[in-house]
PDB file of C-alpha atoms and ligand atoms in Angstrom:
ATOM      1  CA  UNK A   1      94.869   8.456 -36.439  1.00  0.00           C
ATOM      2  CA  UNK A   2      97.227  11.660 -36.135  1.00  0.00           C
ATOM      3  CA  UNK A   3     100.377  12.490 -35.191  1.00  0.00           C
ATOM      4  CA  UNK A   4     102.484  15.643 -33.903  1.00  0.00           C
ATOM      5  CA  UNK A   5     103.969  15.337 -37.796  1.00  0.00           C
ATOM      6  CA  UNK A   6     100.372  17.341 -38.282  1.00  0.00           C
ATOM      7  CA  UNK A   7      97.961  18.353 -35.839  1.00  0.00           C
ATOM      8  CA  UNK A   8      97.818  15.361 -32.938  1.00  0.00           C
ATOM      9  CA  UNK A   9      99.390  16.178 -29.630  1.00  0.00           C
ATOM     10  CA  UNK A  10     101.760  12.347 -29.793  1.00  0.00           C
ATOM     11  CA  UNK A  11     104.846  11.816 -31.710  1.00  0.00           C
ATOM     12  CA  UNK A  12     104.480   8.963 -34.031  1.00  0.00           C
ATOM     13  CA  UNK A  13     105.765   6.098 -31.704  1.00  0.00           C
ATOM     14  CA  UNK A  14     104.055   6.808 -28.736  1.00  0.00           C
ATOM     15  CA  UNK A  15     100.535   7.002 -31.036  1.00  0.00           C
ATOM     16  CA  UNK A  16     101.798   3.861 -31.693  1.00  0.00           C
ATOM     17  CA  UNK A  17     102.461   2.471 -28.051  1.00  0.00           C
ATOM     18  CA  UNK A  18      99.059   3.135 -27.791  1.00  0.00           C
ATOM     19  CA  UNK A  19      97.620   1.437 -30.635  1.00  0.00           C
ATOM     20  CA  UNK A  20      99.012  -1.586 -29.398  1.00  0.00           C
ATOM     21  CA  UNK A  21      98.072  -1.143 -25.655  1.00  0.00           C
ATOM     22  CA  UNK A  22      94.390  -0.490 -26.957  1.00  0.00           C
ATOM     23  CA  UNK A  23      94.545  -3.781 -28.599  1.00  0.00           C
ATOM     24  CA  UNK A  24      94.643  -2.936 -32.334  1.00  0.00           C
ATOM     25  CA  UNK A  25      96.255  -5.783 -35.265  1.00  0.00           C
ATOM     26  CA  UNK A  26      96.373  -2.797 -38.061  1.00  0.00           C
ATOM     27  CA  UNK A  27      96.093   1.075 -37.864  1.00  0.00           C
ATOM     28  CA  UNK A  28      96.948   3.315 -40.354  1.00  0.00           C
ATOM     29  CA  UNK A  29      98.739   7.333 -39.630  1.00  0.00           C
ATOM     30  CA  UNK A  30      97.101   9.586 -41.704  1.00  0.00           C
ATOM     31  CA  UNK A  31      98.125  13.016 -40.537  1.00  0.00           C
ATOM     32  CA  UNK A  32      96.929  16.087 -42.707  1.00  0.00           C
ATOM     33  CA  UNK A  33      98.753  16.313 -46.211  1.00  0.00           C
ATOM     34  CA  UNK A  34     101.684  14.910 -45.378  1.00  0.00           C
ATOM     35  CA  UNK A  35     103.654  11.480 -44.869  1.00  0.00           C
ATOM     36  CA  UNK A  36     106.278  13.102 -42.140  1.00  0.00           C
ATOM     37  CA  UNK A  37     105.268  10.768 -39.448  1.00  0.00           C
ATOM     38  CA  UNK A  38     105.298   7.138 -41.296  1.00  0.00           C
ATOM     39  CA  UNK A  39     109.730   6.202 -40.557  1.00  0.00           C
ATOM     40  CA  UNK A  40     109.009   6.969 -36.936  1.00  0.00           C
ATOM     41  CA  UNK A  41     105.364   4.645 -37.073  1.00  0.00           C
ATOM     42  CA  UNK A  42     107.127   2.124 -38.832  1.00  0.00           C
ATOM     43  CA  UNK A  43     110.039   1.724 -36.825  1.00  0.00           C
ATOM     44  CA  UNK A  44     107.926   1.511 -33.568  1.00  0.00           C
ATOM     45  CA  UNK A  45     105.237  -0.661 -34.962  1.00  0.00           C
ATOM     46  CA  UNK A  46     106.042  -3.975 -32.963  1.00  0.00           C
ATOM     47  CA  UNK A  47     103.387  -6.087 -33.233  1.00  0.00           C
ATOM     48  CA  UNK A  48     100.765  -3.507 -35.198  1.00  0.00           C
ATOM     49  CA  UNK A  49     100.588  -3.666 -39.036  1.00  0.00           C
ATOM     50  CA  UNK A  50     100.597  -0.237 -39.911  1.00  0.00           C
ATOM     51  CA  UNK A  51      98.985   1.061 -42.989  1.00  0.00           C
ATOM     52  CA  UNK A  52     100.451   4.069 -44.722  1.00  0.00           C
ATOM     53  CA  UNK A  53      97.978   6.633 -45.181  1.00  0.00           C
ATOM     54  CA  UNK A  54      97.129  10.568 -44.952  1.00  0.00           C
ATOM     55  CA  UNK A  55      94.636  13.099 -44.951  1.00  0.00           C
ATOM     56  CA  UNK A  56      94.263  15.564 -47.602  1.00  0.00           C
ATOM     57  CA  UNK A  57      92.616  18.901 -47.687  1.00  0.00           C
ATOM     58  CA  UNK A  58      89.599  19.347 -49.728  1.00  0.00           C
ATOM     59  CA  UNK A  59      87.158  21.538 -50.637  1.00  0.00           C
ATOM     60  CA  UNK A  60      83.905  20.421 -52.540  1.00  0.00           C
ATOM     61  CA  UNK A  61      81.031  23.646 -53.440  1.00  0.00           C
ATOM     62  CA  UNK A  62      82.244  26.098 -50.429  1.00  0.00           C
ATOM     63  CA  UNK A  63      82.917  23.115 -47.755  1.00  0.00           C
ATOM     64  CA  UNK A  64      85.618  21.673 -46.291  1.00  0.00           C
ATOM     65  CA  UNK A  65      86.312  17.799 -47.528  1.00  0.00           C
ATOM     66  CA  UNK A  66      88.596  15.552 -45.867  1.00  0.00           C
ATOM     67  CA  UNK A  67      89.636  12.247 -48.299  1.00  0.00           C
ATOM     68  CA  UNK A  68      91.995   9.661 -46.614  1.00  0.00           C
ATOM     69  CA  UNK A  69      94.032   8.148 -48.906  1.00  0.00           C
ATOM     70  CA  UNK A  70      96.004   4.243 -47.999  1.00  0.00           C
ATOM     71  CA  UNK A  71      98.533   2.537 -49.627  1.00  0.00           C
ATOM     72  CA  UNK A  72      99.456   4.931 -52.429  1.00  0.00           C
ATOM     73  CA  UNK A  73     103.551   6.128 -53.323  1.00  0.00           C
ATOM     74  CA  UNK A  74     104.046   9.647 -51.768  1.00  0.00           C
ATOM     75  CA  UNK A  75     106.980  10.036 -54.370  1.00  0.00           C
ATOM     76  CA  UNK A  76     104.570   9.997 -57.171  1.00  0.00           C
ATOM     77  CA  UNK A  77     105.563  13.615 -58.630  1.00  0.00           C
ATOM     78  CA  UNK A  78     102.079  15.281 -58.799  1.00  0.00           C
ATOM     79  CA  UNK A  79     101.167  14.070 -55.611  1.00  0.00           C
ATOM     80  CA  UNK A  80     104.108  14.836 -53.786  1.00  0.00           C
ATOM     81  CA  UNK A  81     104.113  18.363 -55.823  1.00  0.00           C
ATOM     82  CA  UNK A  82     100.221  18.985 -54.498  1.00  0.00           C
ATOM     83  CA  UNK A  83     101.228  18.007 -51.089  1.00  0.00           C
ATOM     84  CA  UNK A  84     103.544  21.029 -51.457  1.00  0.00           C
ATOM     85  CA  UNK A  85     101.793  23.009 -52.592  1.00  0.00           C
ATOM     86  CA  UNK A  86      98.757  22.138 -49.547  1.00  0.00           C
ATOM     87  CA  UNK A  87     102.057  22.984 -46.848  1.00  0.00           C
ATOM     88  CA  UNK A  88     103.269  25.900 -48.158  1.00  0.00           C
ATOM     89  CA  UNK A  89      99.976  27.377 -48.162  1.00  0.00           C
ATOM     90  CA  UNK A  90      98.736  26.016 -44.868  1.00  0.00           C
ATOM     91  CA  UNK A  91     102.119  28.502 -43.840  1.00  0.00           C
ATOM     92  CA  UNK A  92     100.530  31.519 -45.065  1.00  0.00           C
ATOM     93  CA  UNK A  93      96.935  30.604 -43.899  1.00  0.00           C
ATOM     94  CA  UNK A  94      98.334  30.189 -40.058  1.00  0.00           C
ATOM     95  CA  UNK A  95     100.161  33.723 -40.354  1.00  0.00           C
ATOM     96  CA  UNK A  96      97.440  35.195 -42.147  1.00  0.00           C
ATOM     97  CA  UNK A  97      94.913  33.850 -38.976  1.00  0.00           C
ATOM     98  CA  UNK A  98      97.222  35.262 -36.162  1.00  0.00           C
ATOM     99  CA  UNK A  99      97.469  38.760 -37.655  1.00  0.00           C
ATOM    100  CA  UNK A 100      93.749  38.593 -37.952  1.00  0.00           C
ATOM    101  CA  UNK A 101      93.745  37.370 -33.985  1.00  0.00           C
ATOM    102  CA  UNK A 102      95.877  40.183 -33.217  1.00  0.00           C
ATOM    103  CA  UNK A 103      93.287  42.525 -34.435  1.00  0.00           C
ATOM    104  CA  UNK A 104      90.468  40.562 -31.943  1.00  0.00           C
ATOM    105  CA  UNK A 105      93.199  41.751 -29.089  1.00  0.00           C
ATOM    106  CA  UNK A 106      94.633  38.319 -28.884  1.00  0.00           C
ATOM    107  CA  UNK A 107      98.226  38.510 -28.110  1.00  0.00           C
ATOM    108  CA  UNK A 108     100.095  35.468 -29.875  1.00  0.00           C
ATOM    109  CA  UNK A 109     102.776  35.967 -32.408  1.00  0.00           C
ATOM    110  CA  UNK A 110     103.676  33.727 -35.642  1.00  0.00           C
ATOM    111  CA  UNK A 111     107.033  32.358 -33.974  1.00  0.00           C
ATOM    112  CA  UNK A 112     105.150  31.410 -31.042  1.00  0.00           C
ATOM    113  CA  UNK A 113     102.587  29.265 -33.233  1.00  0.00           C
ATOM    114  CA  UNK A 114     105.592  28.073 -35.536  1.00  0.00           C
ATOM    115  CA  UNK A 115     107.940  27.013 -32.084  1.00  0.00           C
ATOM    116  CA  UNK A 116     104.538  24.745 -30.725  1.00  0.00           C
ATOM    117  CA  UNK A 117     104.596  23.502 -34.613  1.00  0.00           C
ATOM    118  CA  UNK A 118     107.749  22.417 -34.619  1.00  0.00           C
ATOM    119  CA  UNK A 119     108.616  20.114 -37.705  1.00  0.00           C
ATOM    120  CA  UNK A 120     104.451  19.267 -38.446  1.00  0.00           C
ATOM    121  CA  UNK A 121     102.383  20.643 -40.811  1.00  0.00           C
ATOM    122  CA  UNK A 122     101.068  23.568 -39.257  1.00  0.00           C
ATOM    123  CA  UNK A 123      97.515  23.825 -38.723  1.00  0.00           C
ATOM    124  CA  UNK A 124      94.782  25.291 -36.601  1.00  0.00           C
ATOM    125  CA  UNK A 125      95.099  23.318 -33.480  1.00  0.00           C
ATOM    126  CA  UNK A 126      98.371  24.820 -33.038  1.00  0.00           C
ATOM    127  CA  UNK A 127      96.812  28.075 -33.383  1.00  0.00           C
ATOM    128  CA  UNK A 128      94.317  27.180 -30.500  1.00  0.00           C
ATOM    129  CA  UNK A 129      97.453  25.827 -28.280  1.00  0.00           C
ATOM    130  CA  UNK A 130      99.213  29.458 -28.576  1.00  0.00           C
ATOM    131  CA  UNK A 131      95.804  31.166 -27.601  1.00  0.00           C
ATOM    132  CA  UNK A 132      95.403  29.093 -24.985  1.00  0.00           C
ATOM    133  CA  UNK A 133      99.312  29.476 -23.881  1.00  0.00           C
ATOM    134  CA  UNK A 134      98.250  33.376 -23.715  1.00  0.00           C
ATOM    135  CA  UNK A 135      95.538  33.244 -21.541  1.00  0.00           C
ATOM    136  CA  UNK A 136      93.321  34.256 -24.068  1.00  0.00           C
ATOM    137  CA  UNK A 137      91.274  31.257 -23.971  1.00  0.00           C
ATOM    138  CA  UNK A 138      90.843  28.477 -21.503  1.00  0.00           C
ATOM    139  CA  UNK A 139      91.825  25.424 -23.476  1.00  0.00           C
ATOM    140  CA  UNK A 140      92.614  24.820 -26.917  1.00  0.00           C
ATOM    141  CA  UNK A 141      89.173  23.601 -27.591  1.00  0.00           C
ATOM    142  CA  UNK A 142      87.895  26.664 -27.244  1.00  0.00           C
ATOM    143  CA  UNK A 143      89.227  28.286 -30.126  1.00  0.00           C
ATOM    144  CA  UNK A 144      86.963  26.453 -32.443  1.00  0.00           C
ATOM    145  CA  UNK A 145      83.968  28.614 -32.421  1.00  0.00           C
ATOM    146  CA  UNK A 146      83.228  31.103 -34.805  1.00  0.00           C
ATOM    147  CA  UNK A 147      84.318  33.816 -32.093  1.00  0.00           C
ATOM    148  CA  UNK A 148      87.594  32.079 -33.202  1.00  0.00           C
ATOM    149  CA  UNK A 149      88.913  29.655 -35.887  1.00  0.00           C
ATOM    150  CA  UNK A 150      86.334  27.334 -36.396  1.00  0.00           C
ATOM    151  CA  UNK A 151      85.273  27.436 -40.339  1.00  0.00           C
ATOM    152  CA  UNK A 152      83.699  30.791 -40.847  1.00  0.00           C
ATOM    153  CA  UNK A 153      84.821  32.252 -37.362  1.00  0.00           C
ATOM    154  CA  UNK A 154      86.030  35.845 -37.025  1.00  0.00           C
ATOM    155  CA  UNK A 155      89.721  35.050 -37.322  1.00  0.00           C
ATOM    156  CA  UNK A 156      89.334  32.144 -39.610  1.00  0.00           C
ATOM    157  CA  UNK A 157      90.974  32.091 -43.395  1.00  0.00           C
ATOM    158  CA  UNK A 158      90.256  29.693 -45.915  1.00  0.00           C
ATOM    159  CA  UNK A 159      93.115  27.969 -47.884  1.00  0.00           C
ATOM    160  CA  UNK A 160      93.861  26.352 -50.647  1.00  0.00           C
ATOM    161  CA  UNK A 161      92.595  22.617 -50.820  1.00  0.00           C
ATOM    162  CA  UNK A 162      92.496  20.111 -53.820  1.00  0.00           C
ATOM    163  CA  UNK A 163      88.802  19.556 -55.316  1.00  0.00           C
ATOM    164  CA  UNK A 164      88.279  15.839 -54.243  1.00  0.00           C
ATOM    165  CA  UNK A 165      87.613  14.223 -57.471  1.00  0.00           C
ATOM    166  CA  UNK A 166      90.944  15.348 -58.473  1.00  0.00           C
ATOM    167  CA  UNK A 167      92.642  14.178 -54.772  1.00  0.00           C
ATOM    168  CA  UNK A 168      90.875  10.498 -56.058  1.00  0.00           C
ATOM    169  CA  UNK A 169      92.927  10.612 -59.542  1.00  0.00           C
ATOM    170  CA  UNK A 170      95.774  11.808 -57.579  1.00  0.00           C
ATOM    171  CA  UNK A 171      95.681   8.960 -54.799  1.00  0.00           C
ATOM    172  CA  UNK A 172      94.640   6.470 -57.503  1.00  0.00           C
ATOM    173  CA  UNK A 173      97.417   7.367 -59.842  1.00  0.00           C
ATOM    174  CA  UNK A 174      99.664   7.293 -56.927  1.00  0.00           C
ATOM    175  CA  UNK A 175      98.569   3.597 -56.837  1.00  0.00           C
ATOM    176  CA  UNK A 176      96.422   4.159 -53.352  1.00  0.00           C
ATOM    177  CA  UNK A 177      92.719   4.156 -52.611  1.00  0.00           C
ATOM    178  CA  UNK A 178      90.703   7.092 -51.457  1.00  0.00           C
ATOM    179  CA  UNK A 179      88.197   6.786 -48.809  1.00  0.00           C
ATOM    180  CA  UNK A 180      86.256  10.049 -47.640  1.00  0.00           C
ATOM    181  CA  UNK A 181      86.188  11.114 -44.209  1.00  0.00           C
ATOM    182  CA  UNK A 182      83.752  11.355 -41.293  1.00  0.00           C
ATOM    183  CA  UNK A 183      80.950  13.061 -44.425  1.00  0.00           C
ATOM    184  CA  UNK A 184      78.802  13.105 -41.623  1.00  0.00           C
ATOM    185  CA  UNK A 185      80.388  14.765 -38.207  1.00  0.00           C
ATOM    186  CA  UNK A 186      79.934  18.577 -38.875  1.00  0.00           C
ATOM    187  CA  UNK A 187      77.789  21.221 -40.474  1.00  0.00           C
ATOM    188  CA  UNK A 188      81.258  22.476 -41.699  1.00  0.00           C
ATOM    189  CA  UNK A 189      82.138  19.173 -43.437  1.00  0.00           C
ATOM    190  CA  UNK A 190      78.802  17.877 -44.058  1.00  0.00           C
ATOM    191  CA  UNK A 191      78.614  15.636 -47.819  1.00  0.00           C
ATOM    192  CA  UNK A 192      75.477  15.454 -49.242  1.00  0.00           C
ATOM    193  CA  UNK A 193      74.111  11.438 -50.667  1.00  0.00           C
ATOM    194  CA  UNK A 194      74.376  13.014 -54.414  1.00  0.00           C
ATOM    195  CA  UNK A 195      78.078  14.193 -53.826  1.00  0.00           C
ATOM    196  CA  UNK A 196      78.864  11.195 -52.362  1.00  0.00           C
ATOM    197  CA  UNK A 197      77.381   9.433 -55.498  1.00  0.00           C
ATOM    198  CA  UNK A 198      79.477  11.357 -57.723  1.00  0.00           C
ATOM    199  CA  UNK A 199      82.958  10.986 -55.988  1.00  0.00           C
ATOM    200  CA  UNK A 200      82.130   7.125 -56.057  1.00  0.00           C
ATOM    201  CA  UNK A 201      81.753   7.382 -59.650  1.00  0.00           C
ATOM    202  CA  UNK A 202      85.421   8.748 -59.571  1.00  0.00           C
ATOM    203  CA  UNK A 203      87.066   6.263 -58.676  1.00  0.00           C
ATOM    204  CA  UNK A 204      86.117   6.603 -54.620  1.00  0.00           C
ATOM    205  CA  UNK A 205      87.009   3.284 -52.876  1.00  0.00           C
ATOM    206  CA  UNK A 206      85.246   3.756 -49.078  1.00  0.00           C
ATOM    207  CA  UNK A 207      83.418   6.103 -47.091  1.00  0.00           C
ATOM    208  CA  UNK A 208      84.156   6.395 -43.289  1.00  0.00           C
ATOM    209  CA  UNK A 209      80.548   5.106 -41.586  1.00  0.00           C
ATOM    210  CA  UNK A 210      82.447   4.544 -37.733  1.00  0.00           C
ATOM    211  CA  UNK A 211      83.859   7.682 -36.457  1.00  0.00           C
ATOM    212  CA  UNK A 212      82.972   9.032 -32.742  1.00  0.00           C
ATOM    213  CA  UNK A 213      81.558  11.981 -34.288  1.00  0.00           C
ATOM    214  CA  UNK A 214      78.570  10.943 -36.572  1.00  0.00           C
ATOM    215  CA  UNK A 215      75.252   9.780 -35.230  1.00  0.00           C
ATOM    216  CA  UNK A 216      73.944   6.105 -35.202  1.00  0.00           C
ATOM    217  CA  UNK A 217      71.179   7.635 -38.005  1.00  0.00           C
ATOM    218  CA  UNK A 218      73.994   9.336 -40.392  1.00  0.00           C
ATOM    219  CA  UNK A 219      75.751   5.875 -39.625  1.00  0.00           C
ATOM    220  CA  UNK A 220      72.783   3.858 -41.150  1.00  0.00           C
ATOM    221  CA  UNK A 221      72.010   6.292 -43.655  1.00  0.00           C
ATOM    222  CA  UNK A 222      76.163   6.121 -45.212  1.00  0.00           C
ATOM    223  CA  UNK A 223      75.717   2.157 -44.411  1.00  0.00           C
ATOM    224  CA  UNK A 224      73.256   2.330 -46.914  1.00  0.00           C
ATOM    225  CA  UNK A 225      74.560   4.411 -49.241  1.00  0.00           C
ATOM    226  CA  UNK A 226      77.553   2.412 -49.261  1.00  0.00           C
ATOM    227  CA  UNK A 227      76.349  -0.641 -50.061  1.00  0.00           C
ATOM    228  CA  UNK A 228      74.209   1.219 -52.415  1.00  0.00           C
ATOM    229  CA  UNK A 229      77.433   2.618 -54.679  1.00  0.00           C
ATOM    230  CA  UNK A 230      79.915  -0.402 -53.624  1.00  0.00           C
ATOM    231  CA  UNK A 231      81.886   1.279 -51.273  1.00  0.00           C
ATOM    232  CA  UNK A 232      84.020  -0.232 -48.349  1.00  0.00           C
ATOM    233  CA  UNK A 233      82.371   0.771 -45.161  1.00  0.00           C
ATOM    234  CA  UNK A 234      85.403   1.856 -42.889  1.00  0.00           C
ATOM    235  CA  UNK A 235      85.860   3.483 -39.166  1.00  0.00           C
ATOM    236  CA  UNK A 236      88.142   5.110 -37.283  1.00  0.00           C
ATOM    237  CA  UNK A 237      89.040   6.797 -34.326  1.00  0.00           C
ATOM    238  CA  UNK A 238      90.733   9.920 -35.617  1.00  0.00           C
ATOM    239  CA  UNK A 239      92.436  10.227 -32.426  1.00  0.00           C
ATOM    240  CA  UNK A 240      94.794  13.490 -31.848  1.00  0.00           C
ATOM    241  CA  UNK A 241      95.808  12.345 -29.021  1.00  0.00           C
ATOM    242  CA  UNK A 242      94.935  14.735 -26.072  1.00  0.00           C
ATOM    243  CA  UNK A 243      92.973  17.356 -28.216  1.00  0.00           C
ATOM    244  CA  UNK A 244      90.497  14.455 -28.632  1.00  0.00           C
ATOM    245  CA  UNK A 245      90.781  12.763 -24.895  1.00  0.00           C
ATOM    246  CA  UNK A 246      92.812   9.646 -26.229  1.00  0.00           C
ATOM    247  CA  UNK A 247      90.272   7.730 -28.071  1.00  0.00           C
ATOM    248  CA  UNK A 248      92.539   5.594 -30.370  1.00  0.00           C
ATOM    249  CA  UNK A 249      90.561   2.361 -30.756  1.00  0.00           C
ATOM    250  CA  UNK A 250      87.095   3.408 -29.970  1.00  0.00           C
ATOM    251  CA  UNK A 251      86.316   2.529 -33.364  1.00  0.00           C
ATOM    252  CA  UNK A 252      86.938  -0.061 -36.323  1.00  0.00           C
ATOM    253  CA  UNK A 253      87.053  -1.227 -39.408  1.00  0.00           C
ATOM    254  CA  UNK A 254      85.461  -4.620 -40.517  1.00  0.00           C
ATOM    255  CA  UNK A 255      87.424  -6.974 -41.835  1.00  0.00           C
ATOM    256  CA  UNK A 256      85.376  -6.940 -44.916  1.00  0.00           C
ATOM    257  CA  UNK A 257      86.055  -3.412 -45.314  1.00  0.00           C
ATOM    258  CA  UNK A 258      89.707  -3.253 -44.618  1.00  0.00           C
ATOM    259  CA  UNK A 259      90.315  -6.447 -47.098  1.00  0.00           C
ATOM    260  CA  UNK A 260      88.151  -4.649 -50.232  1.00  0.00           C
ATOM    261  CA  UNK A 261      90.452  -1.798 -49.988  1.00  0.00           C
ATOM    262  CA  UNK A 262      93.766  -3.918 -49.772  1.00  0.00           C
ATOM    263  CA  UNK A 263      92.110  -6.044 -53.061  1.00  0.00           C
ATOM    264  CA  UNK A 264      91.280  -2.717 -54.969  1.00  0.00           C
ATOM    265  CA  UNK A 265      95.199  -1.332 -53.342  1.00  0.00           C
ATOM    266  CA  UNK A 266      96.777  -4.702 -54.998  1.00  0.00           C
ATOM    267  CA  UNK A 267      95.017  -4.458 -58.101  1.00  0.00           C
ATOM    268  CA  UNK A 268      96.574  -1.319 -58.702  1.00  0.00           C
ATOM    269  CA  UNK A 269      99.592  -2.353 -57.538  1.00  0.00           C
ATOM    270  CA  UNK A 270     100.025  -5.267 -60.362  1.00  0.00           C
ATOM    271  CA  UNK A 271      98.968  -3.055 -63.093  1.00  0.00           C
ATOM    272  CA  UNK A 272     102.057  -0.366 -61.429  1.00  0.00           C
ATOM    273  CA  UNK A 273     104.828  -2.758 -60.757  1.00  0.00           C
ATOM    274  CA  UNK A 274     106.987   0.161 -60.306  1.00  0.00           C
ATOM    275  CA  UNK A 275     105.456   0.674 -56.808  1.00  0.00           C
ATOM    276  CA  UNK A 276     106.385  -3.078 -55.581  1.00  0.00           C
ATOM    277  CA  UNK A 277     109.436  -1.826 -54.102  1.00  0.00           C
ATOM    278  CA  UNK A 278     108.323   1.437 -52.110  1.00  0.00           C
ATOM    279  CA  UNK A 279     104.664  -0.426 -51.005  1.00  0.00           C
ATOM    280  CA  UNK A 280     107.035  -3.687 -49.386  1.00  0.00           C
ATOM    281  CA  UNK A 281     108.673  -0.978 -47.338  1.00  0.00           C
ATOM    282  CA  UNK A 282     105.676  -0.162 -45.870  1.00  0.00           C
ATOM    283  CA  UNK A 283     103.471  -2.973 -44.992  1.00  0.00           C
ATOM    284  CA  UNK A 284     105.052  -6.851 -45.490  1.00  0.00           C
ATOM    285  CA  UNK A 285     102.429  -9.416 -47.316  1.00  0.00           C
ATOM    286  CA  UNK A 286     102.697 -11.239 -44.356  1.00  0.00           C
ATOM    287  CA  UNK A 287     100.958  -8.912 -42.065  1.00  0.00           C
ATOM    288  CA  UNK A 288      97.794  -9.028 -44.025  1.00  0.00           C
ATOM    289  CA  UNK A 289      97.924 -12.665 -44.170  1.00  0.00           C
ATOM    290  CA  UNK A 290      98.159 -12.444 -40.792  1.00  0.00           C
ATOM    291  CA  UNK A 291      95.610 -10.501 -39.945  1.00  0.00           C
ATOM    292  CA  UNK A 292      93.417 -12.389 -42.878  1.00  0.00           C
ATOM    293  CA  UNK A 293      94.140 -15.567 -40.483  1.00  0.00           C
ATOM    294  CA  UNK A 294      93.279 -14.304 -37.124  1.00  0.00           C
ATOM    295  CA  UNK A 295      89.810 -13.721 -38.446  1.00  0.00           C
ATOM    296  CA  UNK A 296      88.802 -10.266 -37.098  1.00  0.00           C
ATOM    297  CA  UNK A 297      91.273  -7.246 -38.209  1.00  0.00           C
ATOM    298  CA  UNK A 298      90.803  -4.051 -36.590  1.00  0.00           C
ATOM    299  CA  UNK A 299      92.411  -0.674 -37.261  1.00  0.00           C
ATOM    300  CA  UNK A 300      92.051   2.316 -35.815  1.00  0.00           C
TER     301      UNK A 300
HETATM  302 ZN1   ZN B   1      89.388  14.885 -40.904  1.00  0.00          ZN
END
């Protein structure tokens, strides 16, 4: 799930109100390349386990990748020095996109798209917001066609994005797992079986088979193809709050999933005791035995 420390329209607590009020035991944030939002999840958890996690940017033969990454130390130096680098560039990609918008006839300015920004990590939905704010478009939504900002649209701009093999190494060396996202929800984002096969073979730890966006066939098919390669089978809702009508909860993990990648996390965590410490802070043992106890975990 997101947060308005990236691209979701709720601050971190109330995505978290939510999470409980749809019912959840464990959720993890995992805004878009960065870990802004985690002190404000954690400190209005209550009675949700909360997993730290992220998003990052990635870009595999021309497409857009997304890999979600749990459980790893955002102070590890080269992944807190990539994450950098991702944010500073998503900076010159948004300013880059509005002077191209002003050449459509679309009257929005960078400081208007940094004010609705704020603090986050700026990204395209706050693009859309400003359009909309102008009258240009309707609704935010809008602005992802390729009249627009969707990938490939007339005012889109690509940016810089890690290759995903090297976001694995990154998350695993940061003592994490890395679990791709939604492969099957978009033509724009759209992983073939044989890539899939070869980011398993470096060092991927799940693929994301439950998200409101892929078909019950594509579902099957990854199911498959997970069990296939040995990969956790995981879901979410990848709720942005109101830019995706509030769906937090509307889908899982299994249990069986969400315990192989805490097993694979620990296992890196014993051979890195360095991270003890910083992992603790984020999610207490007795949560998962918790959750291990009530029988059915669910995270969203
Ligand atoms: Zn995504």
């Amino acid at each position: 799930m997101h947060s308005s420390a990236s691209d979701g329209t709720d601050p971190p607590a109330e995505v978290m109100r939510r999470a409980a009020l749809a019912g959840l035991d464990v959720v993890a944030l995992t805004d878009h390349d960065t870990v802004a939002g985690l002190p404000e999840a954690r400190a209005a958890a209550g009675p949700v386990a909360l997993l730290p996690g992220m998003e990052l940017s990635c870009r595999l033969e021309g497409r857009s990748v997304h890999m979600l990454a749990y459980l790893f130390d955002p102070d590890q130096p080269e992944l807190a020095a990539e994450l950098a680098r991702i944010r500073d560039d998503r900076v010159l990609r948004a300013r880059a996109m509005v002077d191209k918008l002003a050449d459509l006839g679309v009257d929005i300015s960078w400081e208007q798209v940094a004010a609705i920004a704020g603090e986050a990590v700026v990204g395209r939905p706050h693009i859309a917001r400003a359009m909309a704010a102008s009258g240009a478009i309707a609704s935010p939504r809008e602005a992802f066609t390729r009249d627009w900002i969707a990938d490939g649209g007339r005012a889109y701009v690509d940016r810089y994005a890690l290759d995903p093999v090297r976001a694995i190494g990154l998350v695993r060396a940061a003592g994490g797992v890395a679990v791709l996202a939604h492969p099957r929800a978009g033509r724009d984002t759209w992983v073939t079986d044989q890539q899939i096969t070869r980011l398993a073979a470096a060092g991927l730890a799940g693929v994301e088979v439950f998200h409101p966006d892929q078909s019950d066939a594509e579902r099957a098919r990854l199911l498959a193809l997970a069990s296939d390669l040995s990969l956790a089978a995981t879901g979410g809702s990848d709720d942005h709050g109101s830019l995706t009508d509030y769906r937090l909860g509307s889908e899982t993990t299994p249990a069986n999933a969400y315990h192989a990648l805490i097993a694979r996390a620990a296992s890196s965590l014993c051979r890195r005791t360095s991270l003890v410490v910083p992992l603790r802070q984020e999610l207490q043992p007795g949560d998962l035995f918790s959750c291990r106890n009530s029988g059915r975990p669910r995270t969203g």
